[in-house]
PDB file of C-alpha atoms in Angstrom:
ATOM      1  CA  MET A   1      31.040  14.280  16.724  1.00 77.00           C
ATOM      2  CA  PHE A   2      27.782  13.253  18.326  1.00 85.00           C
ATOM      3  CA  HIS A   3      27.465   9.699  19.615  1.00 93.00           C
ATOM      4  CA  PRO A   4      23.716   9.059  19.493  1.00 97.00           C
ATOM      5  CA  ASP A   5      22.097   6.663  21.923  1.00 97.00           C
ATOM      6  CA  VAL A   6      20.637   3.832  19.818  1.00 98.00           C
ATOM      7  CA  THR A   7      18.070   1.305  21.030  1.00 98.00           C
ATOM      8  CA  ALA A   8      17.198  -1.557  18.687  1.00 98.00           C
ATOM      9  CA  PHE A   9      13.888  -3.417  18.428  1.00 98.00           C
ATOM     10  CA  PHE A  10      14.069  -6.728  16.551  1.00 98.00           C
ATOM     11  CA  ASP A  11      10.931  -8.138  14.926  1.00 97.00           C
ATOM     12  CA  GLN A  12      11.553 -11.845  14.452  1.00 94.00           C
ATOM     13  CA  ALA A  13       8.471 -12.342  12.252  1.00 96.00           C
ATOM     14  CA  THR A  14      10.038 -10.179   9.513  1.00 97.00           C
ATOM     15  CA  ASN A  15      13.690 -10.151  10.662  1.00 97.00           C
ATOM     16  CA  THR A  16      13.447  -6.347  10.722  1.00 98.00           C
ATOM     17  CA  VAL A  17      15.387  -4.104  13.088  1.00 98.00           C
ATOM     18  CA  SER A  18      13.769  -0.803  14.074  1.00 98.00           C
ATOM     19  CA  TYR A  19      15.688   1.848  15.987  1.00 98.00           C
ATOM     20  CA  VAL A  20      15.094   4.672  18.412  1.00 98.00           C
ATOM     21  CA  VAL A  21      17.918   7.191  17.949  1.00 98.00           C
ATOM     22  CA  LYS A  22      18.288   9.702  20.784  1.00 98.00           C
ATOM     23  CA  ASP A  23      20.195  12.941  21.138  1.00 97.00           C
ATOM     24  CA  PRO A  24      22.529  12.159  24.072  1.00 96.00           C
ATOM     25  CA  ALA A  25      22.276  15.769  25.236  1.00 94.00           C
ATOM     26  CA  GLY A  26      18.487  15.942  25.463  1.00 96.00           C
ATOM     27  CA  ARG A  27      15.087  14.290  25.071  1.00 97.00           C
ATOM     28  CA  ALA A  28      14.748  14.406  21.283  1.00 98.00           C
ATOM     29  CA  CYS A  29      14.676  11.152  19.324  1.00 98.00           C
ATOM     30  CA  ALA A  30      13.839   9.624  15.958  1.00 98.00           C
ATOM     31  CA  VAL A  31      12.358   6.272  15.000  1.00 98.00           C
ATOM     32  CA  VAL A  32      13.908   4.437  12.050  1.00 98.00           C
ATOM     33  CA  ASP A  33      12.044   1.756  10.035  1.00 98.00           C
ATOM     34  CA  SER A  34       9.109   0.867  12.270  1.00 98.00           C
ATOM     35  CA  VAL A  35       6.997  -2.292  11.828  1.00 98.00           C
ATOM     36  CA  LEU A  36       3.225  -2.753  11.713  1.00 98.00           C
ATOM     37  CA  ASP A  37       2.492  -6.406  12.458  1.00 98.00           C
ATOM     38  CA  PHE A  38       0.520  -8.185   9.730  1.00 97.00           C
ATOM     39  CA  ASP A  39      -0.996 -11.661   9.765  1.00 96.00           C
ATOM     40  CA  HIS A  40      -0.976 -12.452   6.051  1.00 93.00           C
ATOM     41  CA  ALA A  41      -3.225 -15.511   6.315  1.00 93.00           C
ATOM     42  CA  ALA A  42      -5.896 -13.624   8.255  1.00 94.00           C
ATOM     43  CA  GLY A  43      -5.422 -10.243   6.580  1.00 93.00           C
ATOM     44  CA  ARG A  44      -5.205  -8.633  10.007  1.00 96.00           C
ATOM     45  CA  THR A  45      -2.926  -5.907  11.363  1.00 96.00           C
ATOM     46  CA  SER A  46      -1.787  -5.476  14.953  1.00 97.00           C
ATOM     47  CA  THR A  47       0.526  -3.082  16.740  1.00 98.00           C
ATOM     48  CA  ALA A  48       2.616  -4.995  19.285  1.00 98.00           C
ATOM     49  CA  SER A  49       5.924  -4.115  17.595  1.00 98.00           C
ATOM     50  CA  ALA A  50       5.099  -0.429  17.307  1.00 98.00           C
ATOM     51  CA  ASP A  51       3.736  -0.340  20.854  1.00 98.00           C
ATOM     52  CA  ARG A  52       7.099  -1.545  22.175  1.00 98.00           C
ATOM     53  CA  ILE A  53       8.724   1.493  20.593  1.00 98.00           C
ATOM     54  CA  ILE A  54       6.038   3.878  21.834  1.00 98.00           C
ATOM     55  CA  THR A  55       6.300   2.465  25.360  1.00 98.00           C
ATOM     56  CA  HIS A  56      10.076   2.902  25.325  1.00 98.00           C
ATOM     57  CA  ILE A  57       9.778   6.530  24.206  1.00 98.00           C
ATOM     58  CA  ARG A  58       7.132   7.345  26.798  1.00 98.00           C
ATOM     59  CA  GLU A  59       8.898   5.544  29.654  1.00 98.00           C
ATOM     60  CA  HIS A  60      12.091   7.476  28.957  1.00 98.00           C
ATOM     61  CA  ASP A  61      10.220  10.774  28.537  1.00 98.00           C
ATOM     62  CA  LEU A  62      11.524  11.272  25.010  1.00 98.00           C
ATOM     63  CA  GLU A  63      10.250  13.611  22.315  1.00 98.00           C
ATOM     64  CA  CYS A  64       9.765  11.915  18.944  1.00 98.00           C
ATOM     65  CA  GLN A  65      10.728  14.419  16.253  1.00 98.00           C
ATOM     66  CA  TRP A  66      11.184  12.146  13.227  1.00 98.00           C
ATOM     67  CA  ILE A  67       9.830   8.837  11.940  1.00 98.00           C
ATOM     68  CA  LEU A  68      12.300   7.921   9.233  1.00 98.00           C
ATOM     69  CA  GLU A  69      11.966   5.357   6.449  1.00 98.00           C
ATOM     70  CA  SER A  70      15.117   4.089   4.739  1.00 98.00           C
ATOM     71  CA  HIS A  71      13.034   3.042   1.692  1.00 97.00           C
ATOM     72  CA  VAL A  72       9.703   1.540   0.650  1.00 96.00           C
ATOM     73  CA  HIS A  73      10.037  -1.825   2.349  1.00 96.00           C
ATOM     74  CA  ALA A  74       8.908  -4.990   0.577  1.00 94.00           C
ATOM     75  CA  ASP A  75       9.070  -7.300   3.587  1.00 95.00           C
ATOM     76  CA  HIS A  76       7.073  -5.526   6.284  1.00 96.00           C
ATOM     77  CA  LEU A  77       4.430  -2.854   6.696  1.00 97.00           C
ATOM     78  CA  SER A  78       5.421   0.497   8.194  1.00 98.00           C
ATOM     79  CA  ALA A  79       3.821   1.662  11.445  1.00 98.00           C
ATOM     80  CA  ALA A  80       4.761   5.303  10.819  1.00 98.00           C
ATOM     81  CA  PRO A  81       1.219   6.786  10.876  1.00 98.00           C
ATOM     82  CA  TYR A  82       0.282   4.789  13.967  1.00 98.00           C
ATOM     83  CA  ILE A  83       3.354   6.041  15.826  1.00 98.00           C
ATOM     84  CA  GLN A  84       2.872   9.608  14.572  1.00 98.00           C
ATOM     85  CA  GLU A  85      -0.729   9.685  15.785  1.00 98.00           C
ATOM     86  CA  ARG A  86       0.312   8.680  19.296  1.00 98.00           C
ATOM     87  CA  ILE A  87       3.613  10.471  19.930  1.00 98.00           C
ATOM     88  CA  GLY A  88       4.164  12.856  17.011  1.00 98.00           C
ATOM     89  CA  GLY A  89       7.104  13.232  14.666  1.00 98.00           C
ATOM     90  CA  LYS A  90       7.463  14.003  10.963  1.00 98.00           C
ATOM     91  CA  ILE A  91       7.514  11.079   8.527  1.00 98.00           C
ATOM     92  CA  GLY A  92      10.484  11.266   6.152  1.00 98.00           C
ATOM     93  CA  ILE A  93      11.681   9.276   3.136  1.00 98.00           C
ATOM     94  CA  GLY A  94      13.802   9.813   0.029  1.00 97.00           C
ATOM     95  CA  LYS A  95      12.429  12.038  -2.731  1.00 97.00           C
ATOM     96  CA  ASN A  96      12.650   9.149  -5.210  1.00 97.00           C
ATOM     97  CA  ILE A  97       9.593   7.734  -3.506  1.00 96.00           C
ATOM     98  CA  THR A  98       7.819   9.279  -6.495  1.00 97.00           C
ATOM     99  CA  VAL A  99       9.604   6.807  -8.805  1.00 96.00           C
ATOM    100  CA  VAL A 100       8.460   3.904  -6.628  1.00 95.00           C
ATOM    101  CA  GLN A 101       4.914   5.279  -6.450  1.00 95.00           C
ATOM    102  CA  ASP A 102       4.739   5.592 -10.218  1.00 94.00           C
ATOM    103  CA  THR A 103       6.032   2.042 -10.742  1.00 93.00           C
ATOM    104  CA  PHE A 104       3.792   0.338  -8.228  1.00 93.00           C
ATOM    105  CA  GLY A 105       0.822   2.604  -8.793  1.00 92.00           C
ATOM    106  CA  LYS A 106       0.710   0.928 -12.195  1.00 92.00           C
ATOM    107  CA  VAL A 107       1.339  -2.575 -10.840  1.00 91.00           C
ATOM    108  CA  PHE A 108      -1.622  -2.213  -8.463  1.00 92.00           C
ATOM    109  CA  ASN A 109      -3.747  -0.284 -10.964  1.00 89.00           C
ATOM    110  CA  GLU A 110      -4.317   2.473  -8.418  1.00 90.00           C
ATOM    111  CA  GLY A 111      -5.790   5.008 -10.831  1.00 85.00           C
ATOM    112  CA  THR A 112      -5.554   8.773 -10.689  1.00 84.00           C
ATOM    113  CA  GLU A 113      -6.810   9.080  -7.117  1.00 84.00           C
ATOM    114  CA  PHE A 114      -3.483   7.725  -5.852  1.00 92.00           C
ATOM    115  CA  GLN A 115      -1.095  10.673  -5.679  1.00 93.00           C
ATOM    116  CA  ARG A 116       2.371   9.876  -7.008  1.00 95.00           C
ATOM    117  CA  ASP A 117       4.060  13.035  -5.725  1.00 94.00           C
ATOM    118  CA  GLY A 118       5.186  11.851  -2.287  1.00 95.00           C
ATOM    119  CA  SER A 119       2.602  14.058  -0.593  1.00 95.00           C
ATOM    120  CA  GLN A 120       1.681  11.244   1.817  1.00 96.00           C
ATOM    121  CA  PHE A 121       4.984  11.952   3.604  1.00 97.00           C
ATOM    122  CA  ASP A 122       5.916  15.040   5.630  1.00 98.00           C
ATOM    123  CA  GLN A 123       9.462  15.316   4.292  1.00 98.00           C
ATOM    124  CA  LEU A 124      11.116  14.130   1.078  1.00 98.00           C
ATOM    125  CA  PHE A 125      14.887  14.044   1.493  1.00 98.00           C
ATOM    126  CA  ALA A 126      17.416  14.579  -1.299  1.00 98.00           C
ATOM    127  CA  ASP A 127      21.036  13.511  -1.280  1.00 98.00           C
ATOM    128  CA  GLY A 128      23.021  15.943   0.855  1.00 98.00           C
ATOM    129  CA  ASP A 129      20.069  17.184   2.896  1.00 98.00           C
ATOM    130  CA  SER A 130      20.409  17.504   6.642  1.00 98.00           C
ATOM    131  CA  PHE A 131      17.994  17.524   9.579  1.00 98.00           C
ATOM    132  CA  HIS A 132      18.227  17.731  13.358  1.00 97.00           C
ATOM    133  CA  ILE A 133      17.180  15.506  16.224  1.00 98.00           C
ATOM    134  CA  GLY A 134      17.391  18.013  19.032  1.00 96.00           C
ATOM    135  CA  GLN A 135      20.923  19.408  18.767  1.00 95.00           C
ATOM    136  CA  MET A 136      22.165  16.388  16.837  1.00 96.00           C
ATOM    137  CA  ARG A 137      22.563  16.707  13.079  1.00 97.00           C
ATOM    138  CA  GLY A 138      21.631  13.979  10.639  1.00 97.00           C
ATOM    139  CA  ASP A 139      22.880  13.854   7.048  1.00 98.00           C
ATOM    140  CA  VAL A 140      21.124  12.143   4.158  1.00 98.00           C
ATOM    141  CA  MET A 141      22.879   9.923   1.628  1.00 98.00           C
ATOM    142  CA  HIS A 142      20.948   8.673  -1.402  1.00 98.00           C
ATOM    143  CA  THR A 143      22.076   5.038  -1.651  1.00 98.00           C
ATOM    144  CA  PRO A 144      20.033   3.410  -4.442  1.00 97.00           C
ATOM    145  CA  GLY A 145      20.445  -0.088  -5.820  1.00 97.00           C
ATOM    146  CA  HIS A 146      18.095  -2.163  -3.694  1.00 97.00           C
ATOM    147  CA  THR A 147      15.375   0.337  -4.667  1.00 96.00           C
ATOM    148  CA  PRO A 148      15.573   3.745  -6.369  1.00 95.00           C
ATOM    149  CA  ALA A 149      14.557   5.552  -3.176  1.00 95.00           C
ATOM    150  CA  CYS A 150      16.932   4.013  -0.619  1.00 98.00           C
ATOM    151  CA  LEU A 151      18.567   6.374   1.865  1.00 98.00           C
ATOM    152  CA  THR A 152      21.280   6.049   4.468  1.00 98.00           C
ATOM    153  CA  TYR A 153      20.863   8.326   7.480  1.00 98.00           C
ATOM    154  CA  VAL A 154      24.216   9.358   8.962  1.00 98.00           C
ATOM    155  CA  ILE A 155      23.580  10.646  12.473  1.00 98.00           C
ATOM    156  CA  GLY A 156      26.720  11.539  14.349  1.00 96.00           C
ATOM    157  CA  ASN A 157      28.954   8.463  14.374  1.00 97.00           C
ATOM    158  CA  ALA A 158      26.107   6.138  13.357  1.00 98.00           C
ATOM    159  CA  ALA A 159      24.814   5.218   9.892  1.00 98.00           C
ATOM    160  CA  PHE A 160      21.420   3.598   9.383  1.00 98.00           C
ATOM    161  CA  VAL A 161      21.730   1.788   6.067  1.00 98.00           C
ATOM    162  CA  GLY A 162      18.354   0.088   5.681  1.00 97.00           C
ATOM    163  CA  ASP A 163      18.677  -2.926   3.378  1.00 96.00           C
ATOM    164  CA  THR A 164      21.774  -1.707   1.508  1.00 97.00           C
ATOM    165  CA  LEU A 165      24.240  -3.623   3.686  1.00 98.00           C
ATOM    166  CA  PHE A 166      23.725  -6.496   6.097  1.00 98.00           C
ATOM    167  CA  MET A 167      26.073  -7.874   8.725  1.00 98.00           C
ATOM    168  CA  PRO A 168      29.479  -8.739   7.244  1.00 98.00           C
ATOM    169  CA  ASP A 169      28.778 -12.488   7.326  1.00 97.00           C
ATOM    170  CA  PHE A 170      25.504 -12.084   5.409  1.00 97.00           C
ATOM    171  CA  GLY A 171      26.408  -9.601   2.666  1.00 97.00           C
ATOM    172  CA  THR A 172      24.322  -7.092   0.763  1.00 98.00           C
ATOM    173  CA  ALA A 173      20.813  -6.342  -0.465  1.00 95.00           C
ATOM    174  CA  ARG A 174      19.104  -7.938  -3.435  1.00 97.00           C
ATOM    175  CA  CYS A 175      18.742  -5.781  -6.538  1.00 97.00           C
ATOM    176  CA  ASP A 176      16.068  -7.552  -8.603  1.00 95.00           C
ATOM    177  CA  PHE A 177      13.028  -5.494  -7.612  1.00 91.00           C
ATOM    178  CA  PRO A 178      11.707  -2.997 -10.192  1.00 90.00           C
ATOM    179  CA  GLY A 179      14.147  -0.087 -10.321  1.00 92.00           C
ATOM    180  CA  GLY A 180      16.920  -2.046  -8.613  1.00 95.00           C
ATOM    181  CA  SER A 181      20.470  -2.078  -9.920  1.00 97.00           C
ATOM    182  CA  ALA A 182      23.516  -4.016  -8.738  1.00 98.00           C
ATOM    183  CA  THR A 183      25.774  -1.403 -10.340  1.00 98.00           C
ATOM    184  CA  ASP A 184      24.022   1.356  -8.400  1.00 98.00           C
ATOM    185  CA  LEU A 185      24.208  -0.701  -5.214  1.00 98.00           C
ATOM    186  CA  TYR A 186      27.960  -1.134  -5.615  1.00 98.00           C
ATOM    187  CA  ALA A 187      28.422   2.632  -5.963  1.00 98.00           C
ATOM    188  CA  SER A 188      26.153   3.277  -2.975  1.00 98.00           C
ATOM    189  CA  ILE A 189      28.067   0.863  -0.788  1.00 98.00           C
ATOM    190  CA  GLN A 190      31.345   2.505  -1.739  1.00 98.00           C
ATOM    191  CA  ARG A 191      29.915   5.814  -0.466  1.00 98.00           C
ATOM    192  CA  ILE A 192      28.950   4.213   2.826  1.00 98.00           C
ATOM    193  CA  LEU A 193      32.365   2.575   3.158  1.00 98.00           C
ATOM    194  CA  SER A 194      34.026   5.946   2.592  1.00 97.00           C
ATOM    195  CA  LEU A 195      32.735   7.075   5.985  1.00 98.00           C
ATOM    196  CA  PRO A 196      35.274   6.950   8.845  1.00 97.00           C
ATOM    197  CA  ASP A 197      36.241   3.383   9.759  1.00 98.00           C
ATOM    198  CA  GLN A 198      34.855   3.734  13.289  1.00 97.00           C
ATOM    199  CA  THR A 199      31.389   4.723  12.047  1.00 98.00           C
ATOM    200  CA  ARG A 200      28.786   2.408  13.544  1.00 98.00           C
ATOM    201  CA  ILE A 201      26.652   0.664  10.912  1.00 98.00           C
ATOM    202  CA  PHE A 202      23.087  -0.280  11.883  1.00 98.00           C
ATOM    203  CA  VAL A 203      21.461  -2.681   9.420  1.00 98.00           C
ATOM    204  CA  GLY A 204      17.762  -3.014   8.608  1.00 98.00           C
ATOM    205  CA  HIS A 205      17.529  -6.807   8.820  1.00 97.00           C
ATOM    206  CA  ASP A 206      19.362  -9.827  10.105  1.00 97.00           C
ATOM    207  CA  TYR A 207      18.867 -13.492   9.231  1.00 95.00           C
ATOM    208  CA  LYS A 208      21.678 -15.172  11.238  1.00 93.00           C
ATOM    209  CA  ALA A 209      24.266 -16.272   8.706  1.00 92.00           C
ATOM    210  CA  PRO A 210      25.217 -19.958   8.850  1.00 91.00           C
ATOM    211  CA  GLY A 211      27.359 -20.633  11.880  1.00 91.00           C
ATOM    212  CA  ARG A 212      26.096 -17.647  13.875  1.00 94.00           C
ATOM    213  CA  GLU A 213      23.786 -18.393  16.802  1.00 94.00           C
ATOM    214  CA  GLU A 214      22.511 -14.908  17.642  1.00 96.00           C
ATOM    215  CA  PHE A 215      20.779 -12.168  15.689  1.00 97.00           C
ATOM    216  CA  ALA A 216      22.958  -9.096  15.235  1.00 98.00           C
ATOM    217  CA  TRP A 217      22.514  -5.653  13.723  1.00 98.00           C
ATOM    218  CA  GLU A 218      25.460  -3.421  14.631  1.00 98.00           C
ATOM    219  CA  THR A 219      28.854  -3.439  12.931  1.00 98.00           C
ATOM    220  CA  THR A 220      31.331  -0.808  11.686  1.00 98.00           C
ATOM    221  CA  VAL A 221      32.593   0.549   8.407  1.00 98.00           C
ATOM    222  CA  ALA A 222      35.977  -1.069   9.085  1.00 98.00           C
ATOM    223  CA  GLU A 223      34.400  -4.480   9.670  1.00 98.00           C
ATOM    224  CA  GLU A 224      32.280  -4.221   6.512  1.00 98.00           C
ATOM    225  CA  LYS A 225      35.278  -3.210   4.402  1.00 97.00           C
ATOM    226  CA  ALA A 226      37.381  -6.050   5.708  1.00 97.00           C
ATOM    227  CA  ALA A 227      34.933  -8.910   6.003  1.00 97.00           C
ATOM    228  CA  ASN A 228      31.645  -8.419   4.129  1.00 98.00           C
ATOM    229  CA  VAL A 229      31.176 -11.659   2.193  1.00 97.00           C
ATOM    230  CA  HIS A 230      29.880  -9.870  -0.912  1.00 97.00           C
ATOM    231  CA  ILE A 231      31.777  -6.592  -1.005  1.00 96.00           C
ATOM    232  CA  GLY A 232      34.668  -6.782   1.465  1.00 96.00           C
ATOM    233  CA  GLY A 233      38.342  -6.934   0.618  1.00 94.00           C
ATOM    234  CA  GLY A 234      38.125  -4.633  -2.376  1.00 93.00           C
ATOM    235  CA  VAL A 235      35.784  -6.610  -4.657  1.00 96.00           C
ATOM    236  CA  GLU A 236      35.547  -5.003  -8.114  1.00 97.00           C
ATOM    237  CA  CYS A 237      32.245  -3.724  -9.485  1.00 98.00           C
ATOM    238  CA  ASP A 238      31.915  -6.274 -12.303  1.00 97.00           C
ATOM    239  CA  ASP A 239      32.524  -9.173  -9.941  1.00 97.00           C
ATOM    240  CA  PHE A 240      30.008  -7.807  -7.456  1.00 98.00           C
ATOM    241  CA  VAL A 241      27.362  -7.311 -10.148  1.00 98.00           C
ATOM    242  CA  GLN A 242      27.813 -10.890 -11.358  1.00 98.00           C
ATOM    243  CA  LEU A 243      27.624 -12.245  -7.803  1.00 97.00           C
ATOM    244  CA  ARG A 244      24.536 -10.214  -7.067  1.00 97.00           C
ATOM    245  CA  GLN A 245      22.749 -11.211 -10.286  1.00 97.00           C
ATOM    246  CA  ASP A 246      23.530 -14.893  -9.750  1.00 97.00           C
ATOM    247  CA  ARG A 247      22.321 -14.800  -6.160  1.00 97.00           C
ATOM    248  CA  ASP A 248      19.192 -12.788  -6.913  1.00 97.00           C
ATOM    249  CA  ALA A 249      18.155 -15.325  -9.552  1.00 96.00           C
ATOM    250  CA  THR A 250      17.786 -17.913  -6.764  1.00 96.00           C
ATOM    251  CA  LEU A 251      15.651 -15.778  -4.429  1.00 94.00           C
ATOM    252  CA  GLY A 252      11.885 -15.929  -4.100  1.00 93.00           C
ATOM    253  CA  MET A 253       9.730 -12.874  -3.485  1.00 91.00           C
ATOM    254  CA  PRO A 254       9.333 -11.745   0.142  1.00 92.00           C
ATOM    255  CA  LYS A 255       6.095 -13.190   1.507  1.00 92.00           C
ATOM    256  CA  LEU A 256       4.722  -9.756   2.435  1.00 93.00           C
ATOM    257  CA  ILE A 257       5.804  -7.890  -0.704  1.00 94.00           C
ATOM    258  CA  LEU A 258       2.300  -7.291  -2.106  1.00 94.00           C
ATOM    259  CA  PRO A 259       0.679  -5.899   1.055  1.00 95.00           C
ATOM    260  CA  SER A 260       3.867  -4.083   2.067  1.00 96.00           C
ATOM    261  CA  LEU A 261       4.263  -2.133  -1.157  1.00 96.00           C
ATOM    262  CA  GLN A 262       0.623  -1.046  -1.243  1.00 95.00           C
ATOM    263  CA  VAL A 263       0.841   0.268   2.311  1.00 96.00           C
ATOM    264  CA  ASN A 264       4.375   1.634   2.385  1.00 97.00           C
ATOM    265  CA  MET A 265       4.095   3.677  -0.806  1.00 96.00           C
ATOM    266  CA  ARG A 266       1.285   5.448   1.091  1.00 96.00           C
ATOM    267  CA  ALA A 267       3.583   6.253   4.047  1.00 97.00           C
ATOM    268  CA  GLY A 268       2.154   3.356   6.044  1.00 97.00           C
ATOM    269  CA  HIS A 269      -1.506   4.178   5.459  1.00 96.00           C
ATOM    270  CA  LEU A 270      -3.854   1.430   4.343  1.00 94.00           C
ATOM    271  CA  PRO A 271      -5.596   1.899   0.978  1.00 93.00           C
ATOM    272  CA  PRO A 272      -8.857   3.874   1.051  1.00 92.00           C
ATOM    273  CA  ALA A 273     -11.947   1.982   2.157  1.00 92.00           C
ATOM    274  CA  ASP A 274     -14.475   0.930  -0.477  1.00 89.00           C
ATOM    275  CA  ASP A 275     -18.120   2.002  -0.567  1.00 87.00           C
ATOM    276  CA  ASN A 276     -18.950  -0.539   2.139  1.00 90.00           C
ATOM    277  CA  GLY A 277     -16.245   0.814   4.440  1.00 92.00           C
ATOM    278  CA  ASP A 278     -13.999  -2.202   3.916  1.00 93.00           C
ATOM    279  CA  VAL A 279     -10.262  -1.872   3.297  1.00 93.00           C
ATOM    280  CA  MET A 280      -8.947  -4.175   0.588  1.00 92.00           C
ATOM    281  CA  LEU A 281      -5.443  -5.074  -0.496  1.00 93.00           C
ATOM    282  CA  LYS A 282      -4.932  -6.160  -4.100  1.00 92.00           C
ATOM    283  CA  LEU A 283      -3.276  -9.358  -5.283  1.00 90.00           C
ATOM    284  CA  PRO A 284      -2.039  -8.710  -8.809  1.00 90.00           C
ATOM    285  CA  VAL A 285      -1.439 -11.957 -10.699  1.00 89.00           C
ATOM    286  CA  ASN A 286       1.714 -12.522 -12.767  1.00 86.00           C
ATOM    287  CA  LYS A 287       2.900  -8.928 -12.284  1.00 80.00           C
ATOM    288  CA  LEU A 288       6.086  -9.468 -10.256  1.00 77.00           C
TER     289      LEU A 288
END
């Protein structure tokens, strides 16, 4: 089994972890869940987080073949098009992006000019699909629950789970966004935990659980099965669903959810400019 080289990039502003995943036998690599910096108060984007990734790839003479999204993020904007323009790579996401586009196309009143067929992305992955990073094979698992389009990318002995699982001391993803389901999330997590115990798990976010001093983002299937505070130790589905529903009822919306969804359902592209050449993000009232 391949043991990919994984380099993590932590964005403290959004608690997001992006990854560069490299074929250990060559130059090929993929980027997972990149971040476009966004100053919400000023309505201004910047690229420092993405530039760190680009610099790493260039300095190590790597070839970017894929820019992978685990789902349509609600807590940060994707830098996929910015990275693609500078170093190449195909942008991939789950085929259920069309469900998310249909849902939020209506929320943002995007009209018929917004295509809801996933055509903004280069590759729409279905459950069971595979792809290659150089000589290294990646396998796609559809792991819905947090959103309908969530994927886990299993690349050699590493699994990139997006928001489905967090570190064992922090738990699991929320399920109260449109199209979310705690029952689906439970089933998805069971699929992930059926991977070999030694499989490395790379999470999409970390928030430092109480009592932990450092941010962390790598664990294993065995550690999640034994110690995850929401799902570990053989928790039954009904108990998990109740826990998840009770916890979700206490959570506020992510502060960047409205700009993030508008951008990320477009594969990281900003909405089209208006007649004056200005790009506007919408703020729907009482919709979420």
